Short mmCIF file of C-alpha atoms and ligand atoms in Angstrom, two decimals:
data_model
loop_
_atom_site.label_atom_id
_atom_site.label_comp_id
_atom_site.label_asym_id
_atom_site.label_seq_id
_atom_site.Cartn_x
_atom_site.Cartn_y
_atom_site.Cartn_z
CA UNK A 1 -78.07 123.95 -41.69
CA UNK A 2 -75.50 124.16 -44.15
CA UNK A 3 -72.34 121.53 -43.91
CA UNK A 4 -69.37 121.91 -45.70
CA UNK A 5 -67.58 118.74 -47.71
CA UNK A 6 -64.14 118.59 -47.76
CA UNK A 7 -61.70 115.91 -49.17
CA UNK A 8 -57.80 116.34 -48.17
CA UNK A 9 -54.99 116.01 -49.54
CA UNK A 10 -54.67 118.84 -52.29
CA UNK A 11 -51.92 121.23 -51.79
CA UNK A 12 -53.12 125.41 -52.40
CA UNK A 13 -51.84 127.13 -54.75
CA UNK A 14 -52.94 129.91 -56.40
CA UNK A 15 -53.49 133.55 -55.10
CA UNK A 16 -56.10 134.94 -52.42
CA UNK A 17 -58.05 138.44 -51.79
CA UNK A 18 -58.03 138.83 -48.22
CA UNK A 19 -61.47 141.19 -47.54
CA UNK A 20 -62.32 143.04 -44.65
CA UNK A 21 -61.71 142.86 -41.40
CA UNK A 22 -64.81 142.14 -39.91
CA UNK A 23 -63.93 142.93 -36.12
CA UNK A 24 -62.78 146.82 -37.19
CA UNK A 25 -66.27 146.84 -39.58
CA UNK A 26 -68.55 146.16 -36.75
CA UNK A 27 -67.20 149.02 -34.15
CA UNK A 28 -67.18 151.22 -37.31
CA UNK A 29 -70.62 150.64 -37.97
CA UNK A 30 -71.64 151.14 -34.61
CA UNK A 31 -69.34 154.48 -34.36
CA UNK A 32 -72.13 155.79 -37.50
CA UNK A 33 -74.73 156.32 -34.57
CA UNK A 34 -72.53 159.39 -33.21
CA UNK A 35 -73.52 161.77 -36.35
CA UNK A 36 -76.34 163.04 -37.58
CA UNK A 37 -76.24 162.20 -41.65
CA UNK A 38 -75.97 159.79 -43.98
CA UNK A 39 -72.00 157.78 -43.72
CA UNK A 40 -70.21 155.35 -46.31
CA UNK A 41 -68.02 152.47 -45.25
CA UNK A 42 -66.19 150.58 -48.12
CA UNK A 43 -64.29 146.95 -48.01
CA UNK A 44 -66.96 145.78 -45.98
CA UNK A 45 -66.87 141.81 -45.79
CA UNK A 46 -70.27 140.26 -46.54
CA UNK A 47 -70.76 138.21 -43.49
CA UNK A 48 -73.41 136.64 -41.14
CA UNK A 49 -72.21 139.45 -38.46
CA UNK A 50 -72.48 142.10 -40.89
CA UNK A 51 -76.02 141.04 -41.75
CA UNK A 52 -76.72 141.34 -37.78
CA UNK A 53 -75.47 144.39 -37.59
CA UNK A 54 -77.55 145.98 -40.35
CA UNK A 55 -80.53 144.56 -38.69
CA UNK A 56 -79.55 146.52 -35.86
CA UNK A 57 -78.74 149.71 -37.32
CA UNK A 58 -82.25 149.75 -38.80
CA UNK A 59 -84.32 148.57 -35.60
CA UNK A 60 -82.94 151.60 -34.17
CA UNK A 61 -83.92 153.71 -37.11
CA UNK A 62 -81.22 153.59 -39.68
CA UNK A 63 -81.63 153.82 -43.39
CA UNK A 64 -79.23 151.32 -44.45
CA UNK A 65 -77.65 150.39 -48.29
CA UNK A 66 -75.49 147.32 -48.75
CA UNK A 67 -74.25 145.97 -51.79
CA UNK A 68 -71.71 143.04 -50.57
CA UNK A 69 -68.79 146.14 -50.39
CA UNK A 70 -69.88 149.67 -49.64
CA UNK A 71 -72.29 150.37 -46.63
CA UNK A 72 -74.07 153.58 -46.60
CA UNK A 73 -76.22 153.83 -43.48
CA UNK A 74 -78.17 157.36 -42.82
CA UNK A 75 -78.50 157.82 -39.12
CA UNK A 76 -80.28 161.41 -39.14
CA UNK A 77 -83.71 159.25 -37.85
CA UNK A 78 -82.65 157.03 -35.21
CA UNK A 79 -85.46 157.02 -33.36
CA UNK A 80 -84.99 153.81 -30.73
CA UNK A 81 -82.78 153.70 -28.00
CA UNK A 82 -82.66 150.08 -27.42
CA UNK A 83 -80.74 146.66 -28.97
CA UNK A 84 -83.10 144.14 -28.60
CA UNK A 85 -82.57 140.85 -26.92
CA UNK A 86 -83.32 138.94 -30.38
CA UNK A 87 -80.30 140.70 -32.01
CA UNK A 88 -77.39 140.18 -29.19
CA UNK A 89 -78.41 137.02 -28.42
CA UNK A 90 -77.15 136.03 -32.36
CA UNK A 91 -73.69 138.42 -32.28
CA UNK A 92 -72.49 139.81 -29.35
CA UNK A 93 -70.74 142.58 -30.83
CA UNK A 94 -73.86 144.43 -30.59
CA UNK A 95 -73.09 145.62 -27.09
CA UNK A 96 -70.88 148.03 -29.22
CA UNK A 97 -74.11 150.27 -29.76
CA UNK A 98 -74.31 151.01 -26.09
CA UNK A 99 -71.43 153.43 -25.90
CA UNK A 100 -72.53 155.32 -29.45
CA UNK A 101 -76.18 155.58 -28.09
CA UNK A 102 -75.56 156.72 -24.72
CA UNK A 103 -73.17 158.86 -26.20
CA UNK A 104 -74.66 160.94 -28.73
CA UNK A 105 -78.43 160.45 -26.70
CA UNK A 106 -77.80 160.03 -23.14
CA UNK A 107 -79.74 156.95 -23.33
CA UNK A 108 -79.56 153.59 -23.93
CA UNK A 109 -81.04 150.12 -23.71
CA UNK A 110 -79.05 147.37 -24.40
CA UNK A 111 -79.64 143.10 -23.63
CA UNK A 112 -77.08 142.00 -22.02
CA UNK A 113 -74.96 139.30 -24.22
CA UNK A 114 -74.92 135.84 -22.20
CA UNK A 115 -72.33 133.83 -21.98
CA UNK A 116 -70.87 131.63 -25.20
CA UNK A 117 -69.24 128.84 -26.74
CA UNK A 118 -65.86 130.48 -26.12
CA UNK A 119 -66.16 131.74 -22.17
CA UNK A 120 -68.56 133.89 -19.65
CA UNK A 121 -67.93 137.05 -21.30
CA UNK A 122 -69.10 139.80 -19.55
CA UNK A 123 -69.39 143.52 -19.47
CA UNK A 124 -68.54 144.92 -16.29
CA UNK A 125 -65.63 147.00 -17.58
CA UNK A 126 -67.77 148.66 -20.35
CA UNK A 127 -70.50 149.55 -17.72
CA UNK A 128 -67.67 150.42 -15.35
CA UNK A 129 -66.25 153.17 -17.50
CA UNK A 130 -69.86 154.37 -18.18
CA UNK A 131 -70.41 154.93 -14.57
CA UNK A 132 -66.87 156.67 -13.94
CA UNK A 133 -68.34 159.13 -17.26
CA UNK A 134 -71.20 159.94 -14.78
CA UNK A 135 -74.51 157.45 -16.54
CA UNK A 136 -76.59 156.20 -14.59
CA UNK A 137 -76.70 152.20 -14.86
CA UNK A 138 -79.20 149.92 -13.89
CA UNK A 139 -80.16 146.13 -14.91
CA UNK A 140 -83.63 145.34 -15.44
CA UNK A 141 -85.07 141.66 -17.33
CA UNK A 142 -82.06 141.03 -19.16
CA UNK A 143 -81.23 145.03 -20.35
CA UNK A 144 -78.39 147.52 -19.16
CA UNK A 145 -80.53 150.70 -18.96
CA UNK A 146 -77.47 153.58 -19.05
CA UNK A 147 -78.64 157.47 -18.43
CA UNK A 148 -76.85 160.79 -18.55
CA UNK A 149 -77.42 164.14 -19.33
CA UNK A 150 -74.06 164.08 -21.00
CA UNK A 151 -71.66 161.92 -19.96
CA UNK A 152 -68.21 163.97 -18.59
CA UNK A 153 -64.59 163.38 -18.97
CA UNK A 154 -63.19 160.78 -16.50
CA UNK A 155 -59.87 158.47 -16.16
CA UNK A 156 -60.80 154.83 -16.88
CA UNK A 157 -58.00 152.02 -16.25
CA UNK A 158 -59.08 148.30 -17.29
CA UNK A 159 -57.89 145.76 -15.53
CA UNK A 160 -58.12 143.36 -18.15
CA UNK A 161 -57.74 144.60 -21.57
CA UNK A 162 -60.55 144.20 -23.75
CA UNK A 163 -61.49 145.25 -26.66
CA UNK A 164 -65.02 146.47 -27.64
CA UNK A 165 -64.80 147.82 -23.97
CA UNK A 166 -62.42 150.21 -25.22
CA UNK A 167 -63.89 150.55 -28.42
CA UNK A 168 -67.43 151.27 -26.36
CA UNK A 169 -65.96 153.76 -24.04
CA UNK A 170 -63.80 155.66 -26.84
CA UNK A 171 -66.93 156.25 -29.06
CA UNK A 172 -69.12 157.20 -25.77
CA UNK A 173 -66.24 159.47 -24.91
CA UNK A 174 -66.15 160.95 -28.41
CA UNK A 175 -69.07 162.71 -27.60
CA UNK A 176 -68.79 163.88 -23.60
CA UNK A 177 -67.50 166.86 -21.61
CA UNK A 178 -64.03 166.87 -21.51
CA UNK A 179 -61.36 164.62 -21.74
CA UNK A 180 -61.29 160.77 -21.23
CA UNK A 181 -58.33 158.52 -20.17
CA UNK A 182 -58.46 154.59 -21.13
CA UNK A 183 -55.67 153.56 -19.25
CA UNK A 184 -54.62 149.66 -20.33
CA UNK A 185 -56.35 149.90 -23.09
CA UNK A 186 -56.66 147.62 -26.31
CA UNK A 187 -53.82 147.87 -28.71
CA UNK A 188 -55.55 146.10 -31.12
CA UNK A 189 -55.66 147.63 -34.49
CA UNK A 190 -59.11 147.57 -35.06
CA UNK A 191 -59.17 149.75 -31.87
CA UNK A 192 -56.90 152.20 -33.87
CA UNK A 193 -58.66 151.87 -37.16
CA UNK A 194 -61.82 153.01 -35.39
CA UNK A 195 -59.85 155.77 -33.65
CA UNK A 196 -58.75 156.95 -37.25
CA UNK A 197 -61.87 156.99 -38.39
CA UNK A 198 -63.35 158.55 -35.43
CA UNK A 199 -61.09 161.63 -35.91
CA UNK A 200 -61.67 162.18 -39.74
CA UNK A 201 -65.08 162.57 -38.32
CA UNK A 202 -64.42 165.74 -36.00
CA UNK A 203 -63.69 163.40 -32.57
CA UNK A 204 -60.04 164.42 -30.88
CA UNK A 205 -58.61 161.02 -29.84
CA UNK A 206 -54.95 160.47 -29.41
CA UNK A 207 -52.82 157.59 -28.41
CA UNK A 208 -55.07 154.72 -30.17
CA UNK A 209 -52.71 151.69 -30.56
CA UNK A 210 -51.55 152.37 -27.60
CA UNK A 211 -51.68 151.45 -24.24
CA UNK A 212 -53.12 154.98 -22.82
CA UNK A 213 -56.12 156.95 -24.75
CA UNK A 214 -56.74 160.10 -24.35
CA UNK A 215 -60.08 161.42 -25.77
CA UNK A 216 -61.00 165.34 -25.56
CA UNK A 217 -64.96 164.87 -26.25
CA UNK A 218 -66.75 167.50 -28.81
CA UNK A 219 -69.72 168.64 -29.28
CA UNK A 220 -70.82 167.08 -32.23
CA UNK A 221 -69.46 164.94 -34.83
CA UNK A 222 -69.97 164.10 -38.88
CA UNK A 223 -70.72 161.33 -41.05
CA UNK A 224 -68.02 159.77 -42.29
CA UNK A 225 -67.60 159.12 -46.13
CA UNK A 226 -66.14 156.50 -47.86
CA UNK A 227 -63.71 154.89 -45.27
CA UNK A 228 -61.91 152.00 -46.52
CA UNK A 229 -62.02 148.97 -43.44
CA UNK A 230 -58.49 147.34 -42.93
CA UNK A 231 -57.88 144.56 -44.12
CA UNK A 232 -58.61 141.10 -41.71
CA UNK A 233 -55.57 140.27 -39.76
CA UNK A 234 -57.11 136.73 -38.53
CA UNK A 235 -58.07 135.58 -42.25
CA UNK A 236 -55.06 136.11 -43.69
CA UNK A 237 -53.39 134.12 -40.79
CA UNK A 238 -56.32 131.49 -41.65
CA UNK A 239 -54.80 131.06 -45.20
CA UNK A 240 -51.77 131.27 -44.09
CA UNK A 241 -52.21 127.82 -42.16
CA UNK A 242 -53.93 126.60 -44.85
CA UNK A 243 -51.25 127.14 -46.97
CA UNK A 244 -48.44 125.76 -44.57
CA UNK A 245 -50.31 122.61 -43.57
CA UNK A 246 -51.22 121.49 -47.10
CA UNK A 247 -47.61 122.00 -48.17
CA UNK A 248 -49.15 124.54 -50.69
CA UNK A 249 -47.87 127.74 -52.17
CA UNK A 250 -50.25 131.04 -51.69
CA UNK A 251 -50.09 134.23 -52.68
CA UNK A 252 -51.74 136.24 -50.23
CA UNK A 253 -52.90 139.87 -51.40
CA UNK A 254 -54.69 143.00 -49.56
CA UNK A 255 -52.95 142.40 -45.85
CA UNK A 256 -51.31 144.56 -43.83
CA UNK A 257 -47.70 143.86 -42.64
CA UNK A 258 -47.67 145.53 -39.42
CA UNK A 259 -51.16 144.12 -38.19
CA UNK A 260 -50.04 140.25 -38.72
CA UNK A 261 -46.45 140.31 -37.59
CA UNK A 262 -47.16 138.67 -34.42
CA UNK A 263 -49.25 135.27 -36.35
CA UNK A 264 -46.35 135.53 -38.77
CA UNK A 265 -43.48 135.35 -36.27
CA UNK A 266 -44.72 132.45 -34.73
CA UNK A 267 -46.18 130.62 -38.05
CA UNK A 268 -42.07 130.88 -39.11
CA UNK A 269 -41.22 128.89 -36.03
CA UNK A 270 -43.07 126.04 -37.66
CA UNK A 271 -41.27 126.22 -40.45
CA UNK A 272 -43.66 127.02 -43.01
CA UNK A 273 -41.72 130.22 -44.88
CA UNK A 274 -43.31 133.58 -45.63
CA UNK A 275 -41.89 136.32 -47.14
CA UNK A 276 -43.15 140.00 -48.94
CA UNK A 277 -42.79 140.81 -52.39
CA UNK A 278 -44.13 143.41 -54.78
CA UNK A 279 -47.44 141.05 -55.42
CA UNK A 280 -48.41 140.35 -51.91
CA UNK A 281 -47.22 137.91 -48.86
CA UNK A 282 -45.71 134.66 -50.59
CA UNK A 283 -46.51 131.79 -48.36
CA UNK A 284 -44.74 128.16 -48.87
CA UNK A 285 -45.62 125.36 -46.68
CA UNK A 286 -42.57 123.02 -45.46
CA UNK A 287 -42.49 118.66 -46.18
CA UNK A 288 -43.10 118.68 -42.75
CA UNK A 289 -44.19 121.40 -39.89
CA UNK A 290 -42.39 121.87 -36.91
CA UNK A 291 -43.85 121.94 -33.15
CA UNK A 292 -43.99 125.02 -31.62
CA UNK A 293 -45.50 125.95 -28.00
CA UNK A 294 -47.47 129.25 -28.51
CA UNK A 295 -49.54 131.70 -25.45
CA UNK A 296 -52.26 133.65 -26.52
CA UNK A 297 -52.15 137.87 -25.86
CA UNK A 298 -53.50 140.63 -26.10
CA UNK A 299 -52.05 142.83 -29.21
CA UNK A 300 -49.11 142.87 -30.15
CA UNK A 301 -49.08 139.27 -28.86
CA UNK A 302 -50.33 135.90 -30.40
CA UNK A 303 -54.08 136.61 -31.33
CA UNK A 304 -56.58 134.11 -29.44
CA UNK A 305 -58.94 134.24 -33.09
CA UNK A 306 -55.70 132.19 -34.39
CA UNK A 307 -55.16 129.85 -31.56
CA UNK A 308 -57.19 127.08 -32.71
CA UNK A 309 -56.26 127.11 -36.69
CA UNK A 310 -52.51 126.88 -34.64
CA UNK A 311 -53.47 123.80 -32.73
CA UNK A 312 -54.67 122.01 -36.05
CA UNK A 313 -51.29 123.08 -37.64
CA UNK A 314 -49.52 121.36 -34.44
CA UNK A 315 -51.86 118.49 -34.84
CA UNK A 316 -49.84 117.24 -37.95
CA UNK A 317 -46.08 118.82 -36.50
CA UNK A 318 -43.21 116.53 -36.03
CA UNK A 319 -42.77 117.03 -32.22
CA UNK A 320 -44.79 118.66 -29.22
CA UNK A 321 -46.64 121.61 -28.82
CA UNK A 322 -47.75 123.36 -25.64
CA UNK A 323 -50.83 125.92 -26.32
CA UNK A 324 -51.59 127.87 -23.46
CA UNK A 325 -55.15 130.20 -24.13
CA UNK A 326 -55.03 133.08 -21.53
CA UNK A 327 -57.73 135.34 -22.98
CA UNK A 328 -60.78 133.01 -23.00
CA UNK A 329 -61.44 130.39 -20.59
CA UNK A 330 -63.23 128.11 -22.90
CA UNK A 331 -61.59 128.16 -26.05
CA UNK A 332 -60.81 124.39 -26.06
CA UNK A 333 -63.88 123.60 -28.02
CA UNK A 334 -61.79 122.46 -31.52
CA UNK A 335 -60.17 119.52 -29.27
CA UNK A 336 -62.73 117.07 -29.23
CA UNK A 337 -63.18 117.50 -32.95
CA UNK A 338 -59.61 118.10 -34.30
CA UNK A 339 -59.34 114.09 -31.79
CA UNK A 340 -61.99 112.87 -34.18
CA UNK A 341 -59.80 113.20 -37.06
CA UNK A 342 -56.67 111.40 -35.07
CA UNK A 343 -55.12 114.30 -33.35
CA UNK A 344 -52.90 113.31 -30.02
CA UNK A 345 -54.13 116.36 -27.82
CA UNK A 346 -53.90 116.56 -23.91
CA UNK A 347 -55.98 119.37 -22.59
CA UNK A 348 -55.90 120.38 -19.02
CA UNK A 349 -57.32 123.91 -17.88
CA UNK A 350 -56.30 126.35 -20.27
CA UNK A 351 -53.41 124.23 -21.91
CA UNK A 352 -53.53 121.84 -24.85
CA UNK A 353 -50.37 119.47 -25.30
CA UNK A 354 -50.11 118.43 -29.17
CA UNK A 355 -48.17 115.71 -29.96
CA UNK A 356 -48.05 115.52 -34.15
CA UNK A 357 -49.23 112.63 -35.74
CA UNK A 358 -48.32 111.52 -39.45
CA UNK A 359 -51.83 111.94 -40.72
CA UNK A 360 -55.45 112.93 -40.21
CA UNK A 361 -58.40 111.02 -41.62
CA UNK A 362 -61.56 112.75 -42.23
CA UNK A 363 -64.37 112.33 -40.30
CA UNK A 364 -67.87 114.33 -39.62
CA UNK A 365 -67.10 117.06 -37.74
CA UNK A 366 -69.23 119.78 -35.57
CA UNK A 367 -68.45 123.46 -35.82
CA UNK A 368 -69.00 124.88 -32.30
CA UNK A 369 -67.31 128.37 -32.77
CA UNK A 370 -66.03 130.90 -35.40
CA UNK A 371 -62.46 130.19 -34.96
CA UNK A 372 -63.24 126.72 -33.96
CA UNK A 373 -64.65 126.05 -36.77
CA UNK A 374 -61.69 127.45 -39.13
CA UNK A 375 -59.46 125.21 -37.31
CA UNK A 376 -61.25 122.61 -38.79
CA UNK A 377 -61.08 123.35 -42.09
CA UNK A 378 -57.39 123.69 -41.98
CA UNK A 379 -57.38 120.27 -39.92
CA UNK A 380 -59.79 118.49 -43.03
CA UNK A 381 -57.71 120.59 -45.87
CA UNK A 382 -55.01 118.16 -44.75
CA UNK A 383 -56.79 115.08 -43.66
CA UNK A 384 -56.63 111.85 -45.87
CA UNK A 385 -59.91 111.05 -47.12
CA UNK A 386 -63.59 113.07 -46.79
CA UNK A 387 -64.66 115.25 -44.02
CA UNK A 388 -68.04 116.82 -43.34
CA UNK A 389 -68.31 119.93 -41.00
CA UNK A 390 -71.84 120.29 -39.63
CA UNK A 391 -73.17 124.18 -38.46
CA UNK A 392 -71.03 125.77 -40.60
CA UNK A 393 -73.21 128.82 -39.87
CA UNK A 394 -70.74 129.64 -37.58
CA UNK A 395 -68.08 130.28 -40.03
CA UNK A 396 -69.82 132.15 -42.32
CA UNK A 397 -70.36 134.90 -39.54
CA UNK A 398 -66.40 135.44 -40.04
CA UNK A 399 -65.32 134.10 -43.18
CA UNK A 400 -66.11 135.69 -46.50
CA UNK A 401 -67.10 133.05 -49.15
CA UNK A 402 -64.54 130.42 -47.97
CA UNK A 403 -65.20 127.33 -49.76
CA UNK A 404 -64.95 129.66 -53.45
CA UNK A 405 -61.58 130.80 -51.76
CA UNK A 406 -60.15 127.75 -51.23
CA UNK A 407 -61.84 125.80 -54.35
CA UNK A 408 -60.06 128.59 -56.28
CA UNK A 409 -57.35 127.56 -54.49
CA UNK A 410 -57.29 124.01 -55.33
CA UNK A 411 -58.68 122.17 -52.32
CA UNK A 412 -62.16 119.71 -53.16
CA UNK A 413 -64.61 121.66 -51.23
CA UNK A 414 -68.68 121.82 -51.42
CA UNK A 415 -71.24 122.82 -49.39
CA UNK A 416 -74.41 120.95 -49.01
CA UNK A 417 -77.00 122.96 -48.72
CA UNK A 418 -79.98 121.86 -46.24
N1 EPU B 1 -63.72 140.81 -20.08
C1 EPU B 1 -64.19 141.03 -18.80
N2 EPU B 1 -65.03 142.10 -18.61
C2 EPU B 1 -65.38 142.94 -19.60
C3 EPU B 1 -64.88 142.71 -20.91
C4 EPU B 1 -64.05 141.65 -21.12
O1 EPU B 1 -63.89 140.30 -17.88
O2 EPU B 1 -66.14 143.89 -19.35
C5 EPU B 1 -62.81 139.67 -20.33
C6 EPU B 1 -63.42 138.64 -21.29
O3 EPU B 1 -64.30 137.76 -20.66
C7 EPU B 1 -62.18 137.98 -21.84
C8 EPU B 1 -61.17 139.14 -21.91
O4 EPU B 1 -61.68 140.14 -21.01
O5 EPU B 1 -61.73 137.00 -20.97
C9 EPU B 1 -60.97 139.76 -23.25
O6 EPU B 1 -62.22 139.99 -23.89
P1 EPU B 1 -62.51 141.22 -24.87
O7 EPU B 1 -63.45 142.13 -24.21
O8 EPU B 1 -61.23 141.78 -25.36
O9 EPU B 1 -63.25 140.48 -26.06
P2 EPU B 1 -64.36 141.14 -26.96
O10 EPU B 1 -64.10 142.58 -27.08
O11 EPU B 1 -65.69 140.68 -26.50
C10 EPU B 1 -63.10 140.96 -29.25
C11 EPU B 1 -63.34 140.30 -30.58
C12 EPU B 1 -63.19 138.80 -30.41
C13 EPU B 1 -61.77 138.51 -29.91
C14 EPU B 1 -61.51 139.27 -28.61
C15 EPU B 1 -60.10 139.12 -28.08
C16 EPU B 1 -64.87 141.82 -31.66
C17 EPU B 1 -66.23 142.10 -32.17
N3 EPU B 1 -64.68 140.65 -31.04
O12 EPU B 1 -64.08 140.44 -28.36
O13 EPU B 1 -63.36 138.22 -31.69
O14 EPU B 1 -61.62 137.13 -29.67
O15 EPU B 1 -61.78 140.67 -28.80
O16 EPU B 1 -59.18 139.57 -29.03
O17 EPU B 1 -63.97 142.63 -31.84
C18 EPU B 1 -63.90 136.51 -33.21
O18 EPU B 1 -63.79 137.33 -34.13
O19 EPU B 1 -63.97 135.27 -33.43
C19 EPU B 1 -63.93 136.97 -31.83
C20 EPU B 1 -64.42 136.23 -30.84
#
């Protein structure tokens, strides 16, 4: 397993390519099942979870092209109905084939995810709405069987917001008789680049990015050609800390203002100034951050895939910090490692009190999570002395090359390969 070594201290500077967001790729690659034909997806980040997902699209029968950017995945042969328990068991995103399949087939077989490092997960609301579309659902060794003729119009309210359960539900109701409504749905705007994407190819979705959908299904829909992905949201939030807690200076291109406005409002609190010009986002990190107490949302509030990079910025603030996570109820997993580096953090249930300390010293480290993991490397980025982060597996599932970015940026990064 591959560790990254990192020695603190050196302030970024320089300029960064923000790539793909990887949480609007995966629901668009999923969303290729609905047409017959051959679709193109550009600005797609080469990641671990891509990877997965590619393996997927070809167990079920998808010719698939990849060159680190464009996708090009022919779906005209699918000829399986079923994700395999070896594939969801490694991403979990892969539930998102469940709505497409039932969708455009009227049958699926999916594994159902377990739980994970960050909480229980499950998903009842995504097999919920299938049921109130009229499939038949039934659980059998580990699989969600799901059966309709086709599935039919129906009102759907959530009663916790979630995201690929919206994103499931809007692609399965792409496809059915008559017209859906996701009531408390995902705002997120991966949610709405999939709905954009969904209409250029033939589906009639209005209302995506906000809090009621309304879907009138069709009878068939097209490939899609040459959609460009948004940009990542939670990387460029990721630099941004990096940035602030090394005192750097970043130039941050390829973002999208209206998608990070919520990690930017709050990342201003601590003092650490960003600002737009023609280039891209300028980012300047302060002499010294200040505490900030910060609750995790749904969008358009404070993303939970930035709460833990936060708590390492806190870890090094001049005050206290109170982090409350309210979307995941294990998401806590950074603590024990950002302590091994010297951070003052008092967790109880799902709230962290941060009391800054002058300085970090590096220390082996264990990734446990995707975001977890991130946190880290903003935590060691500023830490006096070497750390090594062990499983960084787990980052490269979300993050794009990320010891070139920041070596490019200035910091002493390597990764030992094992
Ligand atoms: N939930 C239920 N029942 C369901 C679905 C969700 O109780 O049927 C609960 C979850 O357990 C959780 C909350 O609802 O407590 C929200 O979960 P959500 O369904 O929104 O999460 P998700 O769709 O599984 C996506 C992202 C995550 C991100 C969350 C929250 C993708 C592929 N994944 O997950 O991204 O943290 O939304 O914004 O879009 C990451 O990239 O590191 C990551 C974990």
């Amino acid at each position: 397993m591959d560790k990254l070594l990192i020695r603190g201290g050196r302030r970024l500077s320089g300029e960064v390519i923000i790539g793909g967001a990887k949480n609007a790729a995966l629901p668009l690659m999923a969303a290729t099942i609905l047409a017959s034909g051959t679709s193109s997806l550009t600005n797609i980040p080469d990641l671990r979870d891509i990877r997965t997902m590619i393996e997927m699209l070809i167990t079920l029968g998808a010719e698939v092209s990849y060159d680190g950017c464009r996708l090009t995945i022919d779906s005209g042969g699918l000829v399986s109905r079923e994700a395999p328990y070896e594939l969801v068991k490694t991403m979990r995103a892969s539930v998102l084939t469940l709505g497409p399949l039932v969708g455009r087939f009227g049958t699926a077989k999916v594994s159902l995810p377990g739980g994970c490092a960050i909480g229980a997960r499950p998903i009842n609301l995504h097999l919920m709405g299938l049921e109130k579309m009229g499939a038949k659902i039934t659980l059998s060794e580990g699989y969600v069987v799901a059966e309709a003729e086709r599935l039919k119009g129906a009102v759907i309210f959530f009663d916790i917001v979630t995201v690929t359960g919206t994103e499931n539900l809007m692609m399965a109701a792409a496809l059915a008789d008559g017209v859906t409504r996701l009531e408390n749905a995902a705002r997120e705007p991966e949610v709405k680049d999939l709905a954009d994407a969904l209409n250029l190819m033939g589906a009639k979705i209005k209302g995506a990015g906000e809090s009621v959908i309304e879907i009138e299904g069709v009878e068939k829909l097209s490939p899609i050609v040459d959609y460009s992905i948004i940009p990542d949201r939670i990387e460029t939030g990721t630099f941004i800390a990096m940035a602030g807690i090394t005192g750097g200076e970043v130039l941050i291109k390829n973002y999208q203002a209206e998608h990070i406005s919520p990690i930017v409002e709050k990342l201003l609190e601590t003092g650490i100034e960003i600002s737009e010009e023609s280039g891209g986002l300028r980012v300047k990190g302060p002499k010294t951050l200040r505490p900030a107490n910060l609750e995790t949302m749904p969008y358009p509030g404070f993303p939970t895939d930035m709460q833990a990079q936060f708590m390492a910025l806190m870890c090094v603030a001049k005050g206290t910090s109170v982090i409350r996570e309210t979307i995941f109820e294990n998401r806590f997993m950074h603590v024990a490692e950002l302590r091994r580096l010297g951070a003052d953090i008092d967790e109880k249930g799902n709230s962290a009190t941060v009391k800054g300390v002058k300085t970090l010293t590096g220390a082996p480290l264990m990734a446990t999570d995707l975001r977890a993991s991130a946190s880290l490397v903003v935590a060691a980025l500023a830490a006096h002395g070497e750390t090594v982060i062990d499983r960084i597996y787990h980052l490269d599932r979300g993050y794009e090359r990320i010891e070139d970015k920041i070596s490019r940026l200035g910091a002493d990064v390597t990764r030992i390969k094992e």
